[in-house]
Amino acid sequence: MQEIKEKRNPADSGSDFDAPVAGQLTDNLRRLKAERMELEAQKKAIDARIKSQSKASTLFGQKMLQANKQLDMQYSFYQKLQKHYFDAEIQKIYLKNRIRTHDRASFEKVVEKLPLTKKIIYSLMVSILLISVFIFGWELINPKVHTRADIDTLGFYYLGSVPEIGQRKYNLFVRRDSKRPLCDFNVASPATVAFRYLRTRLLNQVSRSGEGARVVTVMSAMSGDGKSVVAANLAISLSKLGKKVLLMDCDFRKASLDEIFSVNSVKGVSNIVNDGEHVDVAMIRDLEPNLDYMPTGRTFILSDDLQAQASFAEVMDKFKKEYDIIVMDTPAFKAGPEAIILARYANFPVIVASANTTKVRDLWEIDEALQGWTDYDKVYAIINKLEFSLETRSIPYSYRKMPVNDGQEPTSTRGAS
């Protein structure tokens, strides 16, 4: 029973043994309280430090913002200063070269302008170079007639060359009774010598072709090549030999022989073909000694009418029986087909090429058209408006004047030995 009681009240039985343990526990509890208080003090210190550091970081951010603002202001000030410096350099160059403000360079590297005289010289040099290159290239693409070699390459028979007698330096050898140049064949001039040379070569070809009247058509590629002037002077030179020559103005598009001979004609070839007029009504007899003239008339002949009507062929047959040589001025080849149609009635087609103007391609087209339309053995060519040179026989020999004793034989000027 006693053991049971002891078990029921263990505190009473073991009170002496538990006293040291309780003291130890009390000490531990105190120590833990002290550590807790120390930790709370450290926590307060840490909180205080955190609060102080947050205040310091706020001040640092404000200082950084102020520093950034100062840097921005300094950079903008630097840009303004750089711009002012650039404007000052431009004003310096402006005052030095006296250029206008709106002409100054818009880039930073300002280049000083060249003087005006050098600019003009360089511009002229560049312009001349570009023009020369353009002319050289154009000449290679579209070559023009310059000399006899260009005529020979086309296979034409070269009759000769004629100077441009309309120039001032040839006016002493031109007749004064015409609005356009007609050579004075009583004077030995470069133009008259050239036409005499043409006449000689043409008559040489006529003599080789046989008997009968000969029709010479004078044509050109473009208007303004001088074919009418060549036809008029060639007809006059042929009449000087006593040949009965007829000059026909068949240029129905741009007739000019009336103006050359100062004739105011009313009727002509067109009236004979279209209206059936008589030849004597339109013919101008003895325009020059041994030279008759048939104007073109006031009406126009279409190419179809010229080709279809038989009246023109009848008129040409009549003229061939009456005249030794017929010189026919035809329209320009580029103007229409009349020149090729009229070439059917001719024996000697003569093409007038203007020097340094007529294109070789145009002459080739005329030759191709003639070969397809007619059966000529030769096509003749004359270079007109050639520069005054030895090729145009510009230094003719003068004739020696010998005294004649009233119809007696002239005496020799050489001494008898």
XYZ file of N, CA, C and O in Angstrom, residues 138-256:
476
model
N 27.974 61.382 -134.445
C 26.887 61.526 -135.418
C 27.393 61.340 -136.843
O 26.692 60.804 -137.694
N 28.616 61.805 -137.109
C 29.185 61.627 -138.441
C 29.450 60.160 -138.733
O 29.317 59.709 -139.878
N 29.828 59.410 -137.705
C 30.031 57.981 -137.915
C 28.716 57.264 -138.190
O 28.660 56.329 -138.991
N 27.643 57.725 -137.520
C 26.351 57.078 -137.716
C 25.736 57.499 -139.048
O 25.235 56.667 -139.809
N 25.752 58.822 -139.340
C 25.165 59.359 -140.568
C 26.236 60.126 -141.338
O 26.334 61.352 -141.227
N 27.080 59.435 -142.099
C 28.131 60.144 -142.849
C 27.539 61.029 -143.937
O 26.482 60.735 -144.503
N 28.245 62.124 -144.235
C 27.808 63.076 -145.248
C 28.827 63.132 -146.385
O 29.954 62.650 -146.261
N 28.408 63.746 -147.464
C 29.267 63.864 -148.638
C 30.237 65.015 -148.414
O 29.815 66.148 -148.134
N 31.525 64.732 -148.558
C 32.548 65.757 -148.395
C 33.413 65.895 -149.655
O 33.677 67.019 -150.094
N 33.866 64.792 -150.200
C 34.784 64.830 -151.339
C 34.336 63.825 -152.401
O 33.304 63.156 -152.263
N 35.159 63.727 -153.434
C 34.862 62.797 -154.518
C 34.886 61.353 -154.038
O 34.164 60.498 -154.597
N 35.694 61.058 -153.046
C 35.779 59.675 -152.551
C 34.425 59.177 -152.063
O 34.090 58.000 -152.239
N 33.624 60.068 -151.466
C 32.296 59.660 -151.012
C 31.389 59.323 -152.189
O 30.538 58.433 -152.092
N 31.558 60.023 -153.313
C 30.766 59.731 -154.508
C 31.212 58.408 -155.133
O 30.389 57.592 -155.586
N 32.508 58.186 -155.153
C 33.024 56.953 -155.762
C 32.601 55.714 -154.988
O 32.399 54.642 -155.581
N 32.469 55.840 -153.673
C 32.053 54.670 -152.893
C 30.636 54.223 -153.226
O 30.293 53.055 -153.047
N 29.808 55.144 -153.718
C 28.436 54.799 -154.089
C 28.325 54.249 -155.503
O 27.253 53.803 -155.908
N 29.415 54.313 -156.262
C 29.389 53.815 -157.629
C 28.858 54.815 -158.634
O 28.553 54.434 -159.779
N 28.734 56.102 -158.268
C 28.279 57.124 -159.195
C 29.439 57.578 -160.093
O 30.609 57.474 -159.716
N 29.070 58.090 -161.261
C 30.072 58.691 -162.159
C 30.222 60.153 -161.761
O 29.288 60.943 -161.846
N 31.417 60.518 -161.351
C 31.674 61.859 -160.826
C 31.879 62.833 -161.977
O 32.833 62.712 -162.753
N 30.970 63.809 -162.093
C 31.096 64.825 -163.140
C 31.990 65.984 -162.713
O 32.709 66.548 -163.541
N 31.940 66.371 -161.476
C 32.769 67.482 -161.008
C 32.149 68.152 -159.797
O 31.160 67.700 -159.231
N 32.775 69.277 -159.404
C 32.344 70.030 -158.227
C 32.112 71.483 -158.609
O 32.728 72.008 -159.538
N 31.232 72.124 -157.858
C 30.870 73.516 -158.110
C 30.977 74.279 -156.797
O 30.485 73.808 -155.770
N 31.606 75.451 -156.777
C 31.650 76.236 -155.534
C 30.309 76.882 -155.261
O 29.437 76.974 -156.117
N 30.158 77.331 -154.044
C 28.922 78.010 -153.670
C 28.988 79.446 -154.162
O 29.566 80.330 -153.509
N 28.404 79.694 -155.304
C 28.554 80.992 -155.957
C 27.678 82.058 -155.327
O 27.710 83.210 -155.721
N 26.884 81.690 -154.344
C 26.071 82.692 -153.669
C 26.812 83.436 -152.582
O 26.316 84.413 -152.044
N 28.032 83.017 -152.243
C 28.797 83.682 -151.206
C 29.341 85.014 -151.707
O 29.449 85.273 -152.905
N 29.716 85.866 -150.769
C 30.169 87.208 -151.126
C 31.448 87.176 -151.943
O 31.640 87.969 -152.867
N 32.344 86.233 -151.645
C 33.617 86.227 -152.353
C 33.469 85.814 -153.809
O 34.415 85.947 -154.586
N 32.296 85.296 -154.194
C 32.065 84.954 -155.587
C 31.149 85.958 -156.288
O 30.795 85.766 -157.440
N 30.738 87.017 -155.619
C 29.769 87.935 -156.214
C 30.323 88.676 -157.419
O 29.562 89.172 -158.247
N 31.641 88.795 -157.526
C 32.215 89.482 -158.686
C 32.008 88.693 -159.960
O 32.086 89.260 -161.052
N 31.723 87.414 -159.840
C 31.578 86.563 -161.014
C 30.117 86.172 -161.258
O 29.844 85.248 -161.989
N 29.189 86.873 -160.631
C 27.775 86.560 -160.747
C 27.077 87.666 -161.514
O 27.376 88.850 -161.340
N 26.151 87.283 -162.357
C 25.392 88.260 -163.127
C 24.497 89.086 -162.227
O 23.980 88.618 -161.226
N 24.312 90.350 -162.601
C 23.537 91.273 -161.777
C 22.063 91.317 -162.172
O 21.284 91.995 -161.529
N 21.653 90.614 -163.222
C 20.283 90.704 -163.700
C 19.418 89.560 -163.190
O 18.405 89.230 -163.774
N 19.793 88.900 -162.112
C 19.003 87.799 -161.566
C 19.001 87.889 -160.054
O 19.932 88.415 -159.443
N 17.936 87.381 -159.445
C 17.833 87.401 -157.990
C 18.679 86.302 -157.358
O 19.031 86.394 -156.197
N 18.961 85.263 -158.138
C 19.816 84.194 -157.650
C 21.036 84.095 -158.553
O 21.020 84.589 -159.683
N 22.077 83.451 -158.063
C 23.335 83.499 -158.809
C 23.280 82.776 -160.145
O 22.982 81.581 -160.219
N 23.570 83.513 -161.213
C 23.818 82.966 -162.541
C 25.210 83.390 -162.947
O 25.564 84.563 -162.845
N 26.000 82.442 -163.378
C 27.398 82.736 -163.689
C 27.495 83.625 -164.927
O 26.725 83.491 -165.877
N 28.461 84.517 -164.885
C 28.792 85.331 -166.056
C 29.877 84.585 -166.819
O 31.049 84.596 -166.444
N 29.469 83.899 -167.896
C 30.405 83.061 -168.633
C 31.350 83.868 -169.522
O 32.196 83.292 -170.194
N 31.232 85.186 -169.503
C 32.198 86.027 -170.202
C 33.416 86.326 -169.343
O 34.350 86.986 -169.802
N 33.382 85.878 -168.103
C 34.493 86.103 -167.167
C 35.026 84.746 -166.737
O 34.261 83.820 -166.451
N 36.347 84.637 -166.705
C 36.980 83.388 -166.251
C 37.015 83.388 -164.728
O 37.916 83.950 -164.115
N 36.011 82.788 -164.116
C 35.898 82.721 -162.664
C 35.910 81.254 -162.229
O 35.738 80.350 -163.054
N 36.101 80.999 -160.961
C 36.065 79.602 -160.492
C 34.754 78.906 -160.816
O 34.740 77.729 -161.172
N 33.634 79.619 -160.702
C 32.337 79.002 -160.976
C 32.183 78.676 -162.459
O 31.735 77.593 -162.832
N 32.537 79.627 -163.345
C 32.391 79.370 -164.782
C 33.324 78.253 -165.231
O 32.954 77.422 -166.064
N 34.527 78.211 -164.689
C 35.454 77.135 -165.041
C 34.895 75.794 -164.570
O 34.987 74.778 -165.277
N 34.274 75.772 -163.387
C 33.696 74.528 -162.879
C 32.561 74.049 -163.773
O 32.460 72.857 -164.094
N 31.693 74.965 -164.230
C 30.579 74.553 -165.091
C 31.062 74.165 -166.487
O 30.473 73.289 -167.121
N 32.107 74.800 -166.959
C 32.668 74.366 -168.240
C 33.237 72.952 -168.122
O 33.155 72.154 -169.055
N 33.840 72.671 -166.981
C 34.370 71.340 -166.748
C 33.226 70.311 -166.707
O 33.322 69.232 -167.302
N 32.131 70.647 -166.022
C 30.966 69.762 -166.002
C 30.411 69.556 -167.408
O 30.042 68.440 -167.791
N 30.322 70.647 -168.153
C 29.800 70.564 -169.519
C 30.648 69.651 -170.378
O 30.120 68.823 -171.148
N 31.964 69.754 -170.271
C 32.857 68.929 -171.085
C 32.691 67.455 -170.767
O 32.588 66.608 -171.667
N 32.646 67.123 -169.473
C 32.504 65.717 -169.095
C 31.127 65.174 -169.471
O 31.000 64.014 -169.872
N 30.102 66.004 -169.370
C 28.762 65.552 -169.732
C 28.649 65.333 -171.244
O 28.085 64.317 -171.692
N 29.175 66.254 -172.028
C 29.113 66.087 -173.485
C 29.955 64.900 -173.952
O 29.627 64.264 -174.958
N 30.996 64.600 -173.223
C 31.789 63.421 -173.551
C 30.954 62.156 -173.384
O 31.007 61.237 -174.218
N 30.151 62.109 -172.316
C 29.264 60.966 -172.125
C 28.137 60.945 -173.148
O 27.710 59.880 -173.610
N 27.640 62.132 -173.537
C 26.585 62.205 -174.549
C 27.082 61.701 -175.895
O 26.394 60.963 -176.611
N 28.302 62.090 -176.242
C 28.854 61.653 -177.533
C 29.060 60.141 -177.573
O 28.948 59.516 -178.632
N 29.337 59.535 -176.448
C 29.542 58.091 -176.416
C 28.222 57.315 -176.468
O 28.222 56.135 -176.808
N 27.127 57.968 -176.124
C 25.851 57.258 -176.072
C 25.171 57.133 -177.423
O 24.203 56.389 -177.557
N 25.597 57.860 -178.444
C 24.989 57.739 -179.767
C 24.281 58.995 -180.192
O 24.394 60.061 -179.564
N 23.513 58.901 -181.292
C 22.815 60.041 -181.866
C 21.488 60.275 -181.153
O 20.999 59.448 -180.404
N 20.891 61.431 -181.443
C 19.584 61.756 -180.903
C 19.658 62.722 -179.732
O 20.730 62.982 -179.173
N 18.507 63.297 -179.402
C 18.442 64.246 -178.300
C 18.685 63.547 -176.977
O 18.369 62.379 -176.803
N 19.230 64.289 -176.052
C 19.552 63.747 -174.745
C 18.843 64.564 -173.675
O 18.850 65.803 -173.728
N 18.254 63.854 -172.722
C 17.520 64.483 -171.623
C 18.310 64.278 -170.338
O 18.625 63.138 -169.975
N 18.596 65.388 -169.668
C 19.353 65.366 -168.419
C 18.402 65.772 -167.297
O 17.847 66.874 -167.316
N 18.187 64.891 -166.338
C 17.383 65.223 -165.156
C 18.316 65.593 -164.009
O 19.229 64.833 -163.669
N 18.084 66.754 -163.442
C 18.879 67.236 -162.316
C 18.031 67.077 -161.062
O 16.965 67.690 -160.937
N 18.468 66.236 -160.153
C 17.714 65.947 -158.935
C 18.630 66.040 -157.723
O 19.867 66.075 -157.856
N 18.024 66.065 -156.556
C 18.776 66.113 -155.301
C 17.973 65.393 -154.232
O 16.790 65.096 -154.406
N 18.637 65.119 -153.137
C 17.958 64.402 -152.056
C 16.991 65.300 -151.297
O 15.857 64.922 -151.026
N 17.436 66.501 -150.945
C 16.627 67.418 -150.159
C 16.525 68.759 -150.854
O 17.337 69.097 -151.720
N 15.521 69.524 -150.462
C 15.394 70.886 -150.958
C 16.475 71.761 -150.338
O 16.785 71.638 -149.153
N 17.049 72.641 -151.133
C 18.117 73.505 -150.643
C 19.505 73.045 -151.008
O 20.489 73.697 -150.629
N 19.622 71.941 -151.747
C 20.948 71.469 -152.172
C 21.495 72.249 -153.359
O 22.652 72.063 -153.730
N 20.692 73.097 -153.991
C 21.170 73.936 -155.091
C 21.023 73.306 -156.461
O 21.713 73.709 -157.395
N 20.117 72.355 -156.639
C 19.967 71.690 -157.940
C 19.426 72.643 -158.998
O 19.805 72.546 -160.172
N 18.520 73.563 -158.634
C 17.962 74.495 -159.618
C 19.027 75.446 -160.141
O 19.070 75.737 -161.341
N 19.902 75.926 -159.265
C 20.997 76.803 -159.698
C 21.957 76.046 -160.596
O 22.424 76.565 -161.616
N 22.245 74.798 -160.257
C 23.128 73.978 -161.085
C 22.481 73.718 -162.441
O 23.145 73.814 -163.498
N 21.177 73.410 -162.468
C 20.501 73.152 -163.738
C 20.496 74.388 -164.624
O 20.727 74.299 -165.845
N 20.235 75.565 -164.054
C 20.203 76.794 -164.838
C 21.565 77.119 -165.433
O 21.691 77.420 -166.634
N 22.611 77.064 -164.634
C 23.956 77.392 -165.127
C 24.473 76.337 -166.098
O 25.185 76.654 -167.051
N 24.111 75.071 -165.864
C 24.523 74.021 -166.789
C 23.854 74.203 -168.147
O 24.493 74.031 -169.198
N 22.568 74.581 -168.152
C 21.874 74.824 -169.416
C 22.476 76.013 -170.156
O 22.648 75.979 -171.387
N 22.819 77.073 -169.440
C 23.436 78.241 -170.082
C 24.787 77.871 -170.668
O 25.139 78.269 -171.795
N 25.596 77.105 -169.913
C 26.916 76.722 -170.417
C 26.803 75.843 -171.657
O 27.614 75.956 -172.586
N 25.790 74.975 -171.728
C 25.596 74.142 -172.916
C 25.151 74.993 -174.109
O 25.545 74.727 -175.258
N 24.335 76.004 -173.852
C 23.887 76.861 -174.960
C 25.007 77.709 -175.528
O 24.932 78.146 -176.681
N 26.054 77.960 -174.749
C 27.184 78.749 -175.238
C 27.936 78.026 -176.354
O 28.671 78.656 -177.121
N 27.777 76.714 -176.488
C 28.447 75.950 -177.542
C 27.632 75.905 -178.827
O 28.021 75.211 -179.772
N 26.514 76.606 -178.870
C 25.674 76.584 -180.055
C 24.673 75.449 -180.072
O 23.946 75.274 -181.060
N 24.593 74.688 -178.994
C 23.608 73.617 -178.903
C 22.226 74.220 -178.657
O 22.084 75.229 -177.965
N 21.210 73.601 -179.227
C 19.847 74.042 -178.986
C 19.365 73.358 -177.710
O 19.109 72.148 -177.695
N 19.224 74.145 -176.679
C 18.996 73.616 -175.339
C 17.615 74.053 -174.865
O 17.184 75.195 -175.095
N 16.917 73.137 -174.194
C 15.645 73.428 -173.542
C 15.811 73.181 -172.046
O 16.231 72.110 -171.622
N 15.449 74.185 -171.267
C 15.457 74.076 -169.803
C 14.012 73.962 -169.337
O 13.204 74.870 -169.542
N 13.676 72.844 -168.696
C 12.305 72.587 -168.216
C 12.287 72.619 -166.692
O 13.109 71.972 -166.035
N 11.354 73.398 -166.172
C 11.152 73.446 -164.718
C 10.034 72.473 -164.370
O 8.845 72.794 -164.469
N 10.408 71.257 -163.970
C 9.442 70.224 -163.599
C 9.369 70.020 -162.095
O 8.889 68.974 -161.626
N 9.858 70.997 -161.349
C 9.741 70.937 -159.891
C 8.353 71.463 -159.516
O 8.157 72.651 -159.217
N 7.359 70.573 -159.544
C 5.985 70.981 -159.316
C 5.708 71.329 -157.851
O 4.652 71.869 -157.536
N 6.619 71.008 -156.975
C 6.408 71.284 -155.558
C 7.026 72.611 -155.124
O 6.443 73.329 -154.319
N 8.202 72.930 -155.649
C 8.874 74.165 -155.249
C 9.654 74.704 -156.443
O 10.880 74.611 -156.512
N 8.936 75.285 -157.390
C 9.572 75.829 -158.594
C 10.354 77.093 -158.246
O 9.872 77.954 -157.505
N 11.570 77.200 -158.793
C 12.415 78.353 -158.483
C 13.131 78.927 -159.700
O 13.809 79.937 -159.572
